[in-house]
Coordinates of C-alpha atoms in Angstrom, one line a residue:
M69 CA 108.8 115.4 120.7
T70 CA 107.1 117.8 118.3
F71 CA 109.1 120.2 116.2
Q72 CA 106.4 122.9 116.6
K73 CA 107.2 123.3 120.3
L74 CA 110.9 123.5 120.2
K75 CA 113.0 126.6 120.6
P76 CA 115.9 127.1 118.2
D77 CA 118.6 125.1 120.0
L78 CA 120.5 123.2 117.3
N79 CA 121.1 120.1 119.3
E80 CA 117.5 119.8 120.3
I81 CA 116.4 120.4 116.7
K82 CA 118.7 117.7 115.4
G83 CA 117.0 115.3 117.8
I84 CA 113.6 115.7 116.2
D85 CA 112.4 112.3 114.9
M86 CA 112.7 112.5 111.1
V87 CA 110.1 109.8 110.5
S88 CA 107.5 111.9 112.4
Y89 CA 108.7 115.0 110.7
L90 CA 108.2 113.6 107.2
S91 CA 104.8 112.3 108.2
S92 CA 103.8 115.9 109.3
L93 CA 104.8 117.0 105.7
G94 CA 102.6 114.3 104.2
H95 CA 105.3 111.7 103.3
E96 CA 104.9 108.1 104.5
P97 CA 107.4 105.2 104.0
T98 CA 106.8 102.7 101.3
R99 CA 108.5 100.0 103.3
V100 CA 110.3 99.6 106.7
R101 CA 113.2 97.3 107.3
G102 CA 114.4 97.4 110.9
D103 CA 115.7 100.9 111.6
N104 CA 115.5 101.9 107.9
F105 CA 112.4 103.7 106.5
W106 CA 112.3 103.9 102.7
Y107 CA 110.4 106.7 100.9
L108 CA 109.8 108.0 97.4
S109 CA 112.2 110.9 97.6
P110 CA 110.5 114.1 98.9
L111 CA 113.3 116.0 97.1
R112 CA 112.7 114.9 93.5
L113 CA 110.4 112.8 91.3
E114 CA 111.0 109.1 91.2
K115 CA 109.1 105.8 90.8
E116 CA 111.2 103.5 93.1
A117 CA 111.9 104.5 96.7
S118 CA 115.5 105.4 97.1
F119 CA 115.3 107.9 100.0
K120 CA 116.2 106.3 103.4
I121 CA 115.9 107.4 107.0
N122 CA 117.8 105.5 109.6
R123 CA 115.7 106.1 112.6
R124 CA 118.3 105.0 115.1
L125 CA 120.8 107.5 113.7
N126 CA 118.0 109.9 112.8
R127 CA 119.7 110.7 109.5
W128 CA 118.6 110.6 105.9
Y129 CA 120.3 109.7 102.6
D130 CA 118.9 110.1 99.1
Y131 CA 120.7 107.5 96.9
G132 CA 119.5 109.1 93.7
M133 CA 121.1 112.4 94.6
G134 CA 124.0 110.9 96.5
Q135 CA 123.4 113.3 99.4
G136 CA 122.2 113.1 103.0
G137 CA 122.4 114.5 106.5
N138 CA 120.4 115.5 109.5
I139 CA 117.0 117.1 109.8
I140 CA 118.3 120.6 109.3
D141 CA 120.1 119.6 106.1
F142 CA 116.8 118.1 104.9
A143 CA 114.6 121.0 105.9
M144 CA 116.8 123.6 104.2
R145 CA 116.9 121.6 101.0
Y146 CA 113.2 120.6 101.1
N147 CA 111.9 124.2 101.8
Q148 CA 114.7 126.1 100.2
F149 CA 115.3 127.8 103.6
T150 CA 118.4 129.4 104.9
I151 CA 119.3 128.1 108.4
G152 CA 118.1 131.4 109.9
E153 CA 114.6 131.0 108.2
F154 CA 114.4 127.4 109.5
L155 CA 115.2 128.3 113.1
D156 CA 112.8 131.3 112.9
S157 CA 110.0 129.0 111.6
I158 CA 110.4 126.8 114.6
N159 CA 110.7 129.6 117.1
H160 CA 107.4 131.0 115.9
A161 CA 105.7 127.6 116.1
S162 CA 104.8 127.5 112.4
T163 CA 105.5 124.3 110.6
L164 CA 107.8 124.1 107.6
K165 CA 105.0 122.8 105.5
Q166 CA 102.8 125.9 106.3
K167 CA 105.7 128.2 105.3
R168 CA 106.1 126.4 102.0
Q169 CA 102.4 126.5 101.3
R170 CA 102.3 130.3 101.8
A171 CA 105.2 130.7 99.4
E172 CA 103.4 128.8 96.7
A173 CA 99.8 130.0 97.2
P174 CA 97.2 130.2 95.7
A175 CA 97.7 126.9 93.8
W176 CA 97.5 123.6 95.7
N177 CA 100.8 122.6 97.1
T178 CA 102.4 119.2 97.4
R179 CA 105.6 117.1 97.9
S180 CA 108.8 118.4 96.5
G181 CA 107.4 121.6 94.9
L182 CA 104.5 119.9 93.1
R183 CA 102.0 122.6 92.0
I184 CA 98.7 121.7 90.5
V185 CA 97.9 124.1 87.6
E186 CA 94.7 122.5 86.3
N187 CA 92.0 120.4 87.9
R188 CA 89.4 119.1 85.4
S189 CA 87.1 116.1 84.5
L190 CA 88.7 113.1 82.9
R191 CA 89.4 113.4 79.3
H192 CA 93.1 112.6 78.4
D193 CA 93.3 109.5 76.3
A194 CA 96.4 108.2 78.1
L195 CA 94.6 108.3 81.4
L196 CA 91.4 106.7 80.1
N197 CA 93.5 104.0 78.5
Y198 CA 95.3 103.5 81.8
L199 CA 92.0 103.0 83.6
Q200 CA 90.9 100.5 81.0
E201 CA 94.1 98.6 81.5
R202 CA 93.3 98.4 85.2
R203 CA 89.8 97.2 84.4
I204 CA 88.2 100.3 85.9
S205 CA 84.9 101.6 84.5
I206 CA 85.3 105.1 83.0
S207 CA 81.9 106.1 84.2
I208 CA 82.7 104.9 87.7
A209 CA 86.1 106.6 87.7
D210 CA 84.5 109.9 86.5
R211 CA 82.5 110.0 89.8
Y212 CA 85.6 109.9 92.0
L213 CA 88.6 111.0 90.1
R214 CA 89.9 114.3 88.6
E215 CA 92.4 114.9 85.9
L216 CA 95.3 116.9 87.4
H217 CA 97.9 118.7 85.5
F218 CA 100.8 119.8 87.7
E219 CA 104.4 121.0 87.7
I220 CA 107.4 119.7 89.5
D221 CA 110.8 121.5 89.0
N222 CA 109.3 123.4 86.1
K223 CA 108.3 120.2 84.3
T224 CA 104.7 119.5 83.5
Y225 CA 102.9 116.2 84.2
F226 CA 99.4 114.9 84.3
G227 CA 97.7 112.1 86.2
L228 CA 94.5 110.8 87.9
G229 CA 93.8 112.6 91.1
F230 CA 91.9 110.9 93.9
P231 CA 90.9 113.4 96.7
N232 CA 91.3 112.8 100.4
R233 CA 89.3 114.4 103.2
S234 CA 91.9 117.1 103.8
G235 CA 92.2 118.5 100.3
G236 CA 95.2 116.5 99.1
Y237 CA 95.3 114.0 96.3
E238 CA 96.7 110.5 95.5
I239 CA 98.1 110.9 92.0
R240 CA 98.6 108.0 89.5
N241 CA 99.4 107.4 85.9
S242 CA 101.1 104.6 84.0
F243 CA 104.5 105.8 85.2
M244 CA 104.0 107.7 88.5
K245 CA 102.6 107.1 92.0
I246 CA 102.8 110.2 94.2
S247 CA 100.7 112.1 96.7
S248 CA 100.0 115.8 97.2
S249 CA 100.0 117.4 100.6
P250 CA 98.2 117.1 102.9
K251 CA 98.1 113.3 102.8
D252 CA 95.1 111.7 104.5
I253 CA 92.4 109.1 104.3
S254 CA 89.4 109.4 101.9
T255 CA 85.8 108.8 103.1
Y256 CA 82.4 108.4 101.6
I257 CA 80.1 108.3 104.6
R258 CA 76.3 108.4 104.5
D259 CA 75.7 106.9 107.9
H260 CA 75.0 103.4 106.7
P261 CA 75.7 100.6 109.3
K262 CA 78.0 98.8 106.8
V263 CA 81.3 100.1 105.6
A264 CA 84.0 98.7 103.3
A265 CA 87.7 99.6 103.9
F266 CA 90.4 99.6 101.2
E267 CA 94.1 100.3 101.3
G268 CA 94.2 102.1 98.0
F269 CA 91.8 103.8 95.7
M270 CA 92.3 101.4 92.7
D271 CA 90.9 98.6 94.8
F272 CA 88.0 100.9 95.8
L273 CA 87.3 101.7 92.1
T274 CA 87.5 98.1 91.3
F275 CA 84.9 97.3 93.9
R276 CA 82.7 100.1 92.5
T277 CA 83.2 98.8 89.0
L278 CA 82.2 95.3 89.9
H279 CA 79.2 96.7 91.8
R280 CA 78.4 99.5 89.5
D281 CA 74.6 99.2 90.2
L282 CA 75.1 99.3 94.0
D283 CA 73.1 102.1 95.6
E284 CA 75.7 104.2 97.5
N285 CA 73.2 104.6 100.3
R286 CA 73.6 100.9 101.0
M287 CA 77.2 101.1 102.1
D288 CA 79.9 103.6 103.3
F289 CA 83.5 103.5 102.1
V290 CA 86.9 104.4 103.6
I291 CA 90.1 104.4 101.7
L292 CA 93.3 104.5 103.8
N293 CA 95.6 105.7 101.0
S294 CA 98.4 104.2 103.1
A295 CA 98.3 101.2 105.5
S296 CA 100.1 103.4 108.0
F297 CA 96.9 105.6 108.2
F298 CA 94.7 102.9 109.7
D299 CA 94.7 104.6 113.1
R300 CA 93.3 107.7 111.4
A301 CA 90.5 105.6 109.8
K302 CA 89.7 103.5 112.9
P303 CA 87.3 106.1 114.6
V304 CA 85.4 106.4 111.3
L305 CA 85.2 102.7 110.7
E306 CA 84.1 101.9 114.2
Q307 CA 81.1 104.1 113.9
H308 CA 79.6 101.2 111.8
Q309 CA 78.1 97.9 112.8
N310 CA 79.8 95.8 110.1
I311 CA 83.3 96.6 108.7
S312 CA 84.5 94.7 105.6
L313 CA 88.3 94.7 105.0
Y314 CA 89.7 94.5 101.5
F315 CA 93.3 95.0 102.3
D316 CA 96.4 93.9 100.3
Q317 CA 97.8 90.4 100.5
D318 CA 101.4 91.5 101.1
Q319 CA 102.9 91.2 104.6
T320 CA 101.9 94.7 105.6
G321 CA 98.3 94.1 104.6
R322 CA 98.0 90.7 106.1
N323 CA 99.5 91.9 109.4
L324 CA 97.1 94.8 109.5
T325 CA 94.1 92.5 108.7
Q326 CA 95.0 90.0 111.5
M327 CA 95.6 92.8 114.0
T328 CA 92.2 94.4 113.2
L329 CA 90.3 91.1 113.2
A330 CA 91.6 90.4 116.7
S331 CA 90.6 93.8 118.0
D332 CA 86.9 93.8 117.3
Q333 CA 84.3 91.3 116.1
R334 CA 82.7 93.8 113.8
Y335 CA 85.6 93.4 111.3
T336 CA 85.5 90.8 108.6
D337 CA 88.2 89.8 106.1
E338 CA 87.0 89.7 102.5
S339 CA 90.4 89.1 100.9
N340 CA 89.7 85.3 100.4
L341 CA 88.3 86.2 97.0
Y342 CA 91.7 87.4 95.7
K343 CA 93.9 85.3 98.0
E344 CA 96.1 84.3 95.1
H345 CA 96.7 87.9 94.1
K346 CA 98.3 91.0 95.7
D347 CA 95.1 92.9 95.8
L348 CA 91.6 93.2 94.5
N349 CA 92.5 95.2 91.4
E350 CA 95.2 92.7 90.4
W351 CA 92.7 89.9 90.8
A352 CA 90.2 91.8 88.6
C353 CA 92.8 92.4 85.9
S354 CA 93.7 88.7 86.0
I355 CA 90.2 87.2 86.1
G356 CA 88.3 89.7 84.1
R357 CA 84.6 90.7 84.4
S358 CA 82.8 87.6 83.2
K359 CA 82.5 85.8 86.5
K360 CA 80.0 86.0 89.3
V361 CA 81.8 87.6 92.4
A362 CA 80.8 87.7 96.0
F363 CA 81.7 90.6 98.3
G364 CA 80.6 89.9 101.9
S365 CA 76.9 89.6 101.9
L366 CA 76.6 91.1 98.4
K367 CA 76.4 88.8 95.4
I368 CA 76.3 90.7 92.2
K369 CA 76.9 89.6 88.6
S370 CA 79.6 91.9 87.2

């Protein structure tokens, strides 16, 4: 059931799957426990997920706000719609996200009213220090990241912005992990037969830091930006002859790796290097840069 095709019948609208609806707005769960899907709240800024959708009941609850309800309650609060505007937006087959973007143009628009007000090259000391703490080369980071200054609820923040293929950003700093809409995968494709796939951009930047002399023409790269986006990445990945996976070592990452290895012989699991750590970046922060590391068929002294 897609909300774009529904006519404004309240009972039908209330039956729209909220997990799919939030995905259409660019919000993906940080974890799933049975029927409960947990998110960083789309309604406010937070660092720990406290927004829950019970998919069986198809209702949401934001523990930080102490409020919840059905999809109509959420859409009215998220978009600052009246109920009439909400029903009209569905009747005319325009998504709620599109209406929200029109209201905030021309600046880039994002989750919970995030508005990017400045997009520039990296220069803020706090962000450069954060990259150094994560063992990311500044010169490598400068190739792929932007320094974003943005507003949420009339408050100004700044962070590292990693662009995706649809024009959205993954945004990070020492205290914040959020995404701007639209959320999507990131790709660096030059039609090489070998591709490396990562769950997050910090692992990708770690790989590039350890292989800073690697000619980009020798390998393509795909960053999921969420394990749930693997299906989006799969057509891009499977255009290649060799696909190296550098996924996380948590349960989600391991399950995704095992499922992928079983589906096609072109996939290889490269996570053995950091098997005692959550991900590649955590391993690099723990081990440092003084060791010889091996990534698939590449052996490069970092």
